[in-house]
Coordinates of C-alpha atoms and ligand atoms in Angstrom, one line a residue:
Chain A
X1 CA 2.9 -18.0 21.8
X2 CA 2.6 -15.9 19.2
X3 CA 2.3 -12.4 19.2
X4 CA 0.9 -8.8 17.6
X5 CA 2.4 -6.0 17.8
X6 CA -0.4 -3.3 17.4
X7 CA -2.1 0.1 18.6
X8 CA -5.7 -0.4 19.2
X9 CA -6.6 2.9 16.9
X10 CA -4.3 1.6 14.1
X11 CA -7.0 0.1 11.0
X12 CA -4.2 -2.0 10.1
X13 CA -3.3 -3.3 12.6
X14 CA -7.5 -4.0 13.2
X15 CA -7.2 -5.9 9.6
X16 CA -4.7 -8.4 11.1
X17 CA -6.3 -9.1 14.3
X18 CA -9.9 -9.7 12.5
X19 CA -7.9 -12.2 10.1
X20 CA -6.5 -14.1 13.0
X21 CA -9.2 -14.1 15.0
X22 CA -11.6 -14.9 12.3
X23 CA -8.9 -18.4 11.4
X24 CA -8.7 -18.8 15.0
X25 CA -4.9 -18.5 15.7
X26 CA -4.5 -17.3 19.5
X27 CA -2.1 -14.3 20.1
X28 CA -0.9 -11.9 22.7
X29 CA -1.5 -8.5 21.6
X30 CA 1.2 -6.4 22.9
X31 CA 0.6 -2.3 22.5
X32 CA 3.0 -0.6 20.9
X33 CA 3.3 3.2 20.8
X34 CA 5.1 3.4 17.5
X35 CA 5.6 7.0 17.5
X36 CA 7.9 6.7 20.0
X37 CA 10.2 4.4 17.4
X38 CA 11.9 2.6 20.2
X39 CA 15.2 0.7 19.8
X40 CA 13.4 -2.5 20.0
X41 CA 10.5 -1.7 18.0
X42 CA 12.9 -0.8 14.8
X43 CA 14.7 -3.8 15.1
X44 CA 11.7 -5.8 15.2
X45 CA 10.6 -3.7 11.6
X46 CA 13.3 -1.2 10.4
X47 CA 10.0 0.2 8.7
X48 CA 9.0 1.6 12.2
X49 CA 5.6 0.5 11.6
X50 CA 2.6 -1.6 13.0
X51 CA 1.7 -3.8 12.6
X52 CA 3.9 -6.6 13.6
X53 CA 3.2 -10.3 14.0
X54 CA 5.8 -12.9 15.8
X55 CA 4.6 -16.2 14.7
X56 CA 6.9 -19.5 13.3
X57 CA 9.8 -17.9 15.0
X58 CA 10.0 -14.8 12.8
X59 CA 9.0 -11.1 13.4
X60 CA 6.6 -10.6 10.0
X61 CA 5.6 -6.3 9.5
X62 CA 3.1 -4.9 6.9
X63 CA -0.6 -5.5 7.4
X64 CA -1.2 -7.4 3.7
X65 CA 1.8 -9.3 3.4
X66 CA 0.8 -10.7 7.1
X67 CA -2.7 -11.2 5.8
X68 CA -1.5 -13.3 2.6
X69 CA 0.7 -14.7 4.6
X70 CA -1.8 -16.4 7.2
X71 CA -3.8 -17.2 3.9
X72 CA -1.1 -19.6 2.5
X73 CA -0.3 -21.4 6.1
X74 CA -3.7 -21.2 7.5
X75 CA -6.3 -21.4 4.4
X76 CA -9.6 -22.1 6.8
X77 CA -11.4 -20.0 6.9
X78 CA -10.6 -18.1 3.5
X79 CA -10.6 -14.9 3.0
X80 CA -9.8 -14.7 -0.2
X81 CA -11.7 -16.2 -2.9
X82 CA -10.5 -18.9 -5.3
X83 CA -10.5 -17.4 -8.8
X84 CA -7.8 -14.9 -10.1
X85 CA -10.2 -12.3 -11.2
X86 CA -12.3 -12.5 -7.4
X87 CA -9.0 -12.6 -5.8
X88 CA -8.1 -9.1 -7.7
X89 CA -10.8 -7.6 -6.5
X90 CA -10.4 -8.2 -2.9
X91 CA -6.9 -6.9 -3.4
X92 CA -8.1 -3.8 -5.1
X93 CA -10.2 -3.0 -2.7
X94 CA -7.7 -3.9 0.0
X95 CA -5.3 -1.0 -1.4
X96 CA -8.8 0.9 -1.8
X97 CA -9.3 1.5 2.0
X98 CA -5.7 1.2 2.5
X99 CA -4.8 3.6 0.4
X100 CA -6.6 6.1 -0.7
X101 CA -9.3 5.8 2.1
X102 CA -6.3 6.3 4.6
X103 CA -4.8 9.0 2.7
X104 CA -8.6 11.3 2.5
X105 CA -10.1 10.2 5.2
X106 CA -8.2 8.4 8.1
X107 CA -5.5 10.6 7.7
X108 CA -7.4 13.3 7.9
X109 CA -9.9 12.6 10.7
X110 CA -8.6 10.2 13.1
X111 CA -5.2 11.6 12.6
X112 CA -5.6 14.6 13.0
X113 CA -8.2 14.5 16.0
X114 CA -6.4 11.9 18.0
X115 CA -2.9 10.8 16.7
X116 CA -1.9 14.8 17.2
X117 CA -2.9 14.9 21.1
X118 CA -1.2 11.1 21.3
X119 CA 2.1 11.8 19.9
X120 CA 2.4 15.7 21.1
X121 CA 2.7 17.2 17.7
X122 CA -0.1 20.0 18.1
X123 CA -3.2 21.3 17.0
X124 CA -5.8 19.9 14.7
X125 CA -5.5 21.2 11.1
X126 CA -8.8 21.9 10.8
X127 CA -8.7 21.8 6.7
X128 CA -7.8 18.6 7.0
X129 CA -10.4 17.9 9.3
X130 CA -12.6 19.3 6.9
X131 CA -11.3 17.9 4.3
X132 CA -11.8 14.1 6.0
X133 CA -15.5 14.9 6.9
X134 CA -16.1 15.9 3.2
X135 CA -14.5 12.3 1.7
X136 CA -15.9 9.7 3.9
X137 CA -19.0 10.8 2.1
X138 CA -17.7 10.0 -0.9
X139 CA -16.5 6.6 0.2
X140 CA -19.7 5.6 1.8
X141 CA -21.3 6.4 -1.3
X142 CA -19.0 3.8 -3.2
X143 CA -19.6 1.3 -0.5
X144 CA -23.0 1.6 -0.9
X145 CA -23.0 1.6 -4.9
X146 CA -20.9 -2.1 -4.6
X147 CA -23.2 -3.2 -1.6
X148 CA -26.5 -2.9 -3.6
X149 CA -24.6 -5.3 -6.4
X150 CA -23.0 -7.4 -3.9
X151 CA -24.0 -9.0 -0.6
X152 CA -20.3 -7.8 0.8
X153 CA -17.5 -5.4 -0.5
X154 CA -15.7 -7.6 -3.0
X155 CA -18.6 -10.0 -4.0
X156 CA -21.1 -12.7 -2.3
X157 CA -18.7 -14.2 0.2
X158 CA -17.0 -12.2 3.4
X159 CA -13.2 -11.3 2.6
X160 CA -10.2 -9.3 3.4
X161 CA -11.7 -6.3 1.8
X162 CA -14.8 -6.4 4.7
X163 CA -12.0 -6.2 6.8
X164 CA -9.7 -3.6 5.7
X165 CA -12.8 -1.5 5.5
X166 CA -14.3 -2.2 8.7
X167 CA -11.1 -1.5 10.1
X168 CA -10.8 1.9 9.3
X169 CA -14.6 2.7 9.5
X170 CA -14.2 1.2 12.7
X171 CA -11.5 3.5 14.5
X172 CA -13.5 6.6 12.8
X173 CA -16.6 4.8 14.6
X174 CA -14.7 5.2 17.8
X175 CA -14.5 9.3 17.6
X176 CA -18.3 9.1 16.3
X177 CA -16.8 10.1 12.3
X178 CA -19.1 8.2 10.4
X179 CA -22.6 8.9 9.6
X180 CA -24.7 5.7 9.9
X181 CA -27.7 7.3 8.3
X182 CA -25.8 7.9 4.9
X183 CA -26.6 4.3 3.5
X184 CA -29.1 1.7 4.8
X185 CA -27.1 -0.8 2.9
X186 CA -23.7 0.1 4.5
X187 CA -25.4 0.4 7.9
X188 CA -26.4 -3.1 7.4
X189 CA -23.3 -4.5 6.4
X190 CA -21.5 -3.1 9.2
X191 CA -23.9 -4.4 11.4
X192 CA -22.9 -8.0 10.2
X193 CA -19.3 -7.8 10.2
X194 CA -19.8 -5.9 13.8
X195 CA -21.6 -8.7 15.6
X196 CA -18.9 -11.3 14.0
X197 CA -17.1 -12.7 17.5
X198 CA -13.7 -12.0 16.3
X199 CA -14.9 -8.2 16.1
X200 CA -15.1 -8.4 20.0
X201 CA -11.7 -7.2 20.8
X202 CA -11.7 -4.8 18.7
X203 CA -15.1 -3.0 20.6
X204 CA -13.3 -3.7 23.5
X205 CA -10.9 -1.5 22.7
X206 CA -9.7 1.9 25.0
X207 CA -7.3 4.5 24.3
X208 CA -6.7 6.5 27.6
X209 CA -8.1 10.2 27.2
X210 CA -10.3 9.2 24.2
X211 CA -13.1 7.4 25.7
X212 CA -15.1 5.3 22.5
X213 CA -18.1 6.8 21.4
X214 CA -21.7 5.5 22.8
X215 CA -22.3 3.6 20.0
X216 CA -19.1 2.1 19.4
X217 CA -20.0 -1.2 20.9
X218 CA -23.2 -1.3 20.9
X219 CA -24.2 -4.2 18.1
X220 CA -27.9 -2.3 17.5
X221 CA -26.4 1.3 16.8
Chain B
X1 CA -4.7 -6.3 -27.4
X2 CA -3.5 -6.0 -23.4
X3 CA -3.3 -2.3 -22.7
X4 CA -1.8 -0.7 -19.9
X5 CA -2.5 3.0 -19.0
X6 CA 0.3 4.2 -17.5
X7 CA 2.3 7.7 -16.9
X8 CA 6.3 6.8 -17.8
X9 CA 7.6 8.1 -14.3
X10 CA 5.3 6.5 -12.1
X11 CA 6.8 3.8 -10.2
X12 CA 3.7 1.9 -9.8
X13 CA 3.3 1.4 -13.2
X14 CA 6.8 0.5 -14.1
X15 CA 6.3 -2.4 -11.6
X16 CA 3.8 -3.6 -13.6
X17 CA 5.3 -2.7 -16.4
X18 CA 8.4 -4.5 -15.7
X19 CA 6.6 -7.7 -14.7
X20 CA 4.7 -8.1 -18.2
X21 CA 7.8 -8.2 -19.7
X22 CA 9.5 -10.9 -18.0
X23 CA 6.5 -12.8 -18.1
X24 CA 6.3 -11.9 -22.1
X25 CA 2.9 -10.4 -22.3
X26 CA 2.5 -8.2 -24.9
X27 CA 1.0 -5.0 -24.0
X28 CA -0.2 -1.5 -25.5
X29 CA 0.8 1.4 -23.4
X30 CA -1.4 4.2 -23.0
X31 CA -0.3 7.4 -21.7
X32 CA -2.5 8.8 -19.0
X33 CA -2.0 12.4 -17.5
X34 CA -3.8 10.2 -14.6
X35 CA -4.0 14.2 -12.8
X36 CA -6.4 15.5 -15.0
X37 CA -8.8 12.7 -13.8
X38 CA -10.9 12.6 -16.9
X39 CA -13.7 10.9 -17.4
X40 CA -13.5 7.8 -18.8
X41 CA -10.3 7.1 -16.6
X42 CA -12.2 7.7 -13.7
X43 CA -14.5 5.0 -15.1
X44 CA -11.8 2.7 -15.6
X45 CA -10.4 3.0 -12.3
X46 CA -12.6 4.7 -9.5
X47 CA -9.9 5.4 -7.5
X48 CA -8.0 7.9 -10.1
X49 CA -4.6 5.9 -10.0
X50 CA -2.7 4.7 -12.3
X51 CA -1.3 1.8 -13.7
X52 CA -4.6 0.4 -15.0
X53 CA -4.3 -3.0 -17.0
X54 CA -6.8 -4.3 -19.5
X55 CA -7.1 -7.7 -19.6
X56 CA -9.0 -11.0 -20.2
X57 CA -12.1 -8.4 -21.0
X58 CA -11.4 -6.0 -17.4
X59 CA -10.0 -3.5 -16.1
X60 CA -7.5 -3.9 -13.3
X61 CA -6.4 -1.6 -11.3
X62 CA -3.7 -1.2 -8.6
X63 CA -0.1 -2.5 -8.9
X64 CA 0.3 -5.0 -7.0
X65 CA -3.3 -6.5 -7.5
X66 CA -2.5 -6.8 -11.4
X67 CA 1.1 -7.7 -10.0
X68 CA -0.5 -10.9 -8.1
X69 CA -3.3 -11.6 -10.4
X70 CA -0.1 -11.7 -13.1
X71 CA 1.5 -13.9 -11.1
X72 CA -1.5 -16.5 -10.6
X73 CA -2.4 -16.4 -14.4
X74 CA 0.7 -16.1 -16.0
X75 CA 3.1 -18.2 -13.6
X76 CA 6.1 -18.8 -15.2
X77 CA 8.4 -17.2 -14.9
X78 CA 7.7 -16.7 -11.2
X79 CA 7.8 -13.2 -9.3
X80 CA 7.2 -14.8 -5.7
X81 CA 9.1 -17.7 -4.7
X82 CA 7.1 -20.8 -3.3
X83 CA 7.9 -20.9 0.3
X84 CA 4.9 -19.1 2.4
X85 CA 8.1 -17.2 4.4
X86 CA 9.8 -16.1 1.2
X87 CA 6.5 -14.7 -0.4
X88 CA 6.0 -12.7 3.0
X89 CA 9.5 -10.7 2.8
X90 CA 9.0 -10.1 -1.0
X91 CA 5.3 -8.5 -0.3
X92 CA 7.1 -7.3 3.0
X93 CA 9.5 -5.3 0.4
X94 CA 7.2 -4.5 -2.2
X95 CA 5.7 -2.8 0.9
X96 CA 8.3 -0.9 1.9
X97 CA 9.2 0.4 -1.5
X98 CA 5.7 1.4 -2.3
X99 CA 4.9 2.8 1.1
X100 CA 7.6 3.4 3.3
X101 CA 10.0 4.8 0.0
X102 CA 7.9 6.5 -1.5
X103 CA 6.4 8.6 0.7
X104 CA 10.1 9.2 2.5
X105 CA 12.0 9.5 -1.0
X106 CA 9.8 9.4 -4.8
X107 CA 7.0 11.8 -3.4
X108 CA 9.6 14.4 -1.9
X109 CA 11.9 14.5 -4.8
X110 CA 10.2 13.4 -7.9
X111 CA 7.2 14.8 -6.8
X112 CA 8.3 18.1 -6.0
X113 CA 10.6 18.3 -8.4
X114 CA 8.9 16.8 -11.6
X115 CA 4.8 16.6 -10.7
X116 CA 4.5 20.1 -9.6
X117 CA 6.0 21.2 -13.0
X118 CA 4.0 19.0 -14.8
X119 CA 0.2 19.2 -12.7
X120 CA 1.0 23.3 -12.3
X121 CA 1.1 23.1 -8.7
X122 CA 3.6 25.4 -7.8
X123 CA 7.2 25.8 -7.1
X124 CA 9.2 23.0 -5.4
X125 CA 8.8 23.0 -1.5
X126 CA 12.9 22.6 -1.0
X127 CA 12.3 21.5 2.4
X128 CA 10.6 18.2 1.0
X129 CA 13.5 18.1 -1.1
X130 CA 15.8 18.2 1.1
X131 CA 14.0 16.0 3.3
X132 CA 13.8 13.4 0.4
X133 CA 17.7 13.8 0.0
X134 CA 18.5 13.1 3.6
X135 CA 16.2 9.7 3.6
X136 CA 17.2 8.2 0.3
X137 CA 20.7 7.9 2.4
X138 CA 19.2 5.5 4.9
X139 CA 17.1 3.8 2.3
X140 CA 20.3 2.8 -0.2
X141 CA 21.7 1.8 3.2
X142 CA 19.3 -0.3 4.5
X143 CA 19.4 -1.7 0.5
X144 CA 22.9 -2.8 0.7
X145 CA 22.9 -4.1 3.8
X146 CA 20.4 -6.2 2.6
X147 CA 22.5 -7.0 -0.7
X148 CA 25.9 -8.1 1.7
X149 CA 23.7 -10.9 2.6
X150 CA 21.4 -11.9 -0.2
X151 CA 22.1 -12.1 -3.6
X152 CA 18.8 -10.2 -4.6
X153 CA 16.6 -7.7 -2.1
X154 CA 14.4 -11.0 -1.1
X155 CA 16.5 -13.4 -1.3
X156 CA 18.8 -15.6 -3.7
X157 CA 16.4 -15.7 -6.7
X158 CA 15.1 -12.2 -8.2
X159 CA 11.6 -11.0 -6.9
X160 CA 9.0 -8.6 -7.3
X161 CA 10.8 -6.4 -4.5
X162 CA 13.3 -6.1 -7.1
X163 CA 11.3 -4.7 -9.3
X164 CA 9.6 -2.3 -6.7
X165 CA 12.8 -0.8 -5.5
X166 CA 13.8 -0.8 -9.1
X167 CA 11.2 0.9 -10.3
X168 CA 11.4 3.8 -7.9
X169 CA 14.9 3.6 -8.1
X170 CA 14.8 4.1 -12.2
X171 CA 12.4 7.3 -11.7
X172 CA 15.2 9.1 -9.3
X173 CA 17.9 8.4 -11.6
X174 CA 15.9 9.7 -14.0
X175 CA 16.0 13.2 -12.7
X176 CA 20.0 11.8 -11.4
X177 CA 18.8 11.9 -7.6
X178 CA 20.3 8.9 -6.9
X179 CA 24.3 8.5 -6.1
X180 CA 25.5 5.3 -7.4
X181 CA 28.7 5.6 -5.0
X182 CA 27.1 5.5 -2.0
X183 CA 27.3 1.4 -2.2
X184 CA 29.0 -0.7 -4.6
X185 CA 26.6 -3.6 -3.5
X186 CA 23.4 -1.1 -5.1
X187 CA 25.2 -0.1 -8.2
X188 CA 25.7 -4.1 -8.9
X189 CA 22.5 -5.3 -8.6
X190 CA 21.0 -2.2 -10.1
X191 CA 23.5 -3.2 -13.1
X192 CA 22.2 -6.5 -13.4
X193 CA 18.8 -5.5 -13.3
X194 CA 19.0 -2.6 -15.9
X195 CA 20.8 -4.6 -17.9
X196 CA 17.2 -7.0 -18.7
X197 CA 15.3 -7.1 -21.8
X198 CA 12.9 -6.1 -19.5
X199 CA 14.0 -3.0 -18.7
X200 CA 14.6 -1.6 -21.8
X201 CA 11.1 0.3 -22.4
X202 CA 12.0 1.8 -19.3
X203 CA 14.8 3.5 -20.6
X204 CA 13.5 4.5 -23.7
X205 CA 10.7 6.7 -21.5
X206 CA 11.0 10.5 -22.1
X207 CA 8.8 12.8 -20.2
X208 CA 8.3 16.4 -22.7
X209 CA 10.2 19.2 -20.6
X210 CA 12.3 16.9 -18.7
X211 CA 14.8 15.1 -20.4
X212 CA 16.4 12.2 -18.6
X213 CA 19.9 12.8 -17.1
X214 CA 23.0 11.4 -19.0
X215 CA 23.1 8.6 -16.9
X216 CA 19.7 6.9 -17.2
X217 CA 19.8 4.3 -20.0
X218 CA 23.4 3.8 -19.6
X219 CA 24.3 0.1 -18.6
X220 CA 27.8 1.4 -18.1
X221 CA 27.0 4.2 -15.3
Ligands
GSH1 N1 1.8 -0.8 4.9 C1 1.8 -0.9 6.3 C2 1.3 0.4 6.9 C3 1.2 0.4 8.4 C4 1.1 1.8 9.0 O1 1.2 2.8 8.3 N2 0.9 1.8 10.3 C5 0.9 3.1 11.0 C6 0.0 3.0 12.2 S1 -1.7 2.8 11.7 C7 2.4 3.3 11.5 O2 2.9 2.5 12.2 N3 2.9 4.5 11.2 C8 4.2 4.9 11.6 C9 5.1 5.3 10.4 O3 4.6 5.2 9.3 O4 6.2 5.8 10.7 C10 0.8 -2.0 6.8 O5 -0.1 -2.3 6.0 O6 1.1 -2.6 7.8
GSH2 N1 -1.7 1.6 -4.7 C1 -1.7 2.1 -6.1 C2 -1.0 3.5 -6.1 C3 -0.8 4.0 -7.4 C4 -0.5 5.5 -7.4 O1 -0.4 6.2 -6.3 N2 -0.3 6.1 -8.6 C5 -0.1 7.5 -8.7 C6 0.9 7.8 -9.9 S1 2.5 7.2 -9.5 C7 -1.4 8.1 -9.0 O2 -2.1 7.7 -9.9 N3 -1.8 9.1 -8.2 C8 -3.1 9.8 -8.4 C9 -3.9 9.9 -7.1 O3 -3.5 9.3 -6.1 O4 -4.9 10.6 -7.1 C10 -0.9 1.2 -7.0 O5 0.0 0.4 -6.4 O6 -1.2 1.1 -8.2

């Protein structure tokens, strides 16, 4: 059977377990509190990282190379698009939300509001906080300046970029971080990708002491 | 004419930088003081990162976008090997070097000790230094342990992960952070790859203020 190593607040791991869900390859999602960097953990990624998918015998780490990955050995559905130039723009965006949309704003909110209390390392910085609440603005507003030229993130068909970005929005979603009533258009995007079924386990998601917010799972939010 | 904006010690764009030249596309390179966020950079890449390629009539940002967009347009010679399990540890690496690296490592030492000088940020923080220090150790470690049992960092054929580790590698010697004693195994392969056509623009970089250390474009370190 094959297996993900995950933590249900973790948008990267999130990106994996849409993919596989979304290409229908069944796994056992095994929680992993990386934090705690246990022996076995580290020899199953020396990066000390989640995620981590077992599958064809082999223990595979990092979020995108498991995505492209599961693209070349399970092509149906796609999620990336067939022309170079499409397929650069899903991977820009990719290492958009993954990057810089980590570093300003999951970073800054969701680590610092729950990863702190979860691994013991203290207060909330509240500049950072700050700091989060002011980006995610700025993000939605470039979501929403793509989304009014395209019918999703990278262009007119559903792709890894929809994911990595409802994967973080997602987990802020979860401690209420994201203003809905910034952008119609993202609003309705999000609304999509939310009532997709292999966004289920992801709203079924709990992380004890941080009960989801109300609207979290609720597809008409 | 392909033009690449690029600043000469970031890593990101040497990867990129390194690929078009064993792929032989010709290229322009444009300086960008990518911290000054102008304008017109901003337009050409949103997220204010370099390296930014122009090409085929676009801009394309992100390394290892252009570094896969490269590879699909330009194929030979090839960057990724053709086995779906090989490609995974190559991204796997690229990863690791571009994440795991260099925030342990490049940020802590190059960035303290080069971009704070150069973006007037301050003094060095010498605890980041010394943290950077410490985990380079464990990073040329975990590199030759690697290299006891494969001939490159992927595998037996050189990769992109080459390059990555390279690239950041070639930034630290720069500023002579790295110690070529530490593993025999390193030094070689480092060797063989600084020894490249491709490499050579590389070692010809000068950044005003710092000058490289002796070392740097020596093939006989
Ligand atoms: N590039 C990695 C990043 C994964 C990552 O940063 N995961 C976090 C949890 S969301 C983690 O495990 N952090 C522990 C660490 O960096 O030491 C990927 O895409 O999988
Ligand atoms: N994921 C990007 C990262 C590039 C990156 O971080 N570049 C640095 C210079 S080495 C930069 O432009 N930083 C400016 C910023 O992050 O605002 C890539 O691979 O190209």
């Amino acid at each position: 059977m094959n297996r993900l190593y995950h933590f249900p607040l973790s948008p990267f791991s999130r990106k994996v377990r849409l993919t596989l869900a979304e290409k229908k390859i069944e796994v056992e999602l095994v929680e992993e509190r990386y934090w705690e960097q246990s022996q076995e953990f580290l020899r199953r990624n020396p990066a000390g990282k989640v995620p981590i998918l077992r599958m064809d015998g082999r223990f595979l780490p990092d979020s995108l190379a498991i995505c492209e990955y599961l693209e070349e050995t399970v092509p149906d559905p796609a999620l990336l698009p067939g022309k170079a130039e499409a397929r650069h723009e899903v991977r820009r965006l990719v290492a958009w939300f993954d990057g810089k949309f980590n570093d300003e704003v999951t970073s800054k909110l969701l680590g610092e509001r729950v990863f702190r209390k979860l691994m013991s390392t203290g207060y909330p910085d509240s500049t950072r906080v700050k700091e989060g609440a002011k980006a995610i603005k700025f993000h939605l507003d470039y979501m929403a300046w793509l989304l009014e030229q395209r019918r999703w993130l990278a262009g007119d068909v559903m792709t890894l970029a929809d994911f990595a970005a409802a994967s973080h929005l997602s987990c802020l979603d979860y401690i209420s971080d994201v203003d809905w009533d910034r952008s119609e258009a993202v609003r309705d995007w999000y609304a999509k990708i939310k009532s997709r079924p292999a966004f289920r386990s992801l709203l079924a998601d709990q992380v004890s002491g941080f009960p989801p917010s109300r609207q979290y799972a609720d597809l008409d939010f």
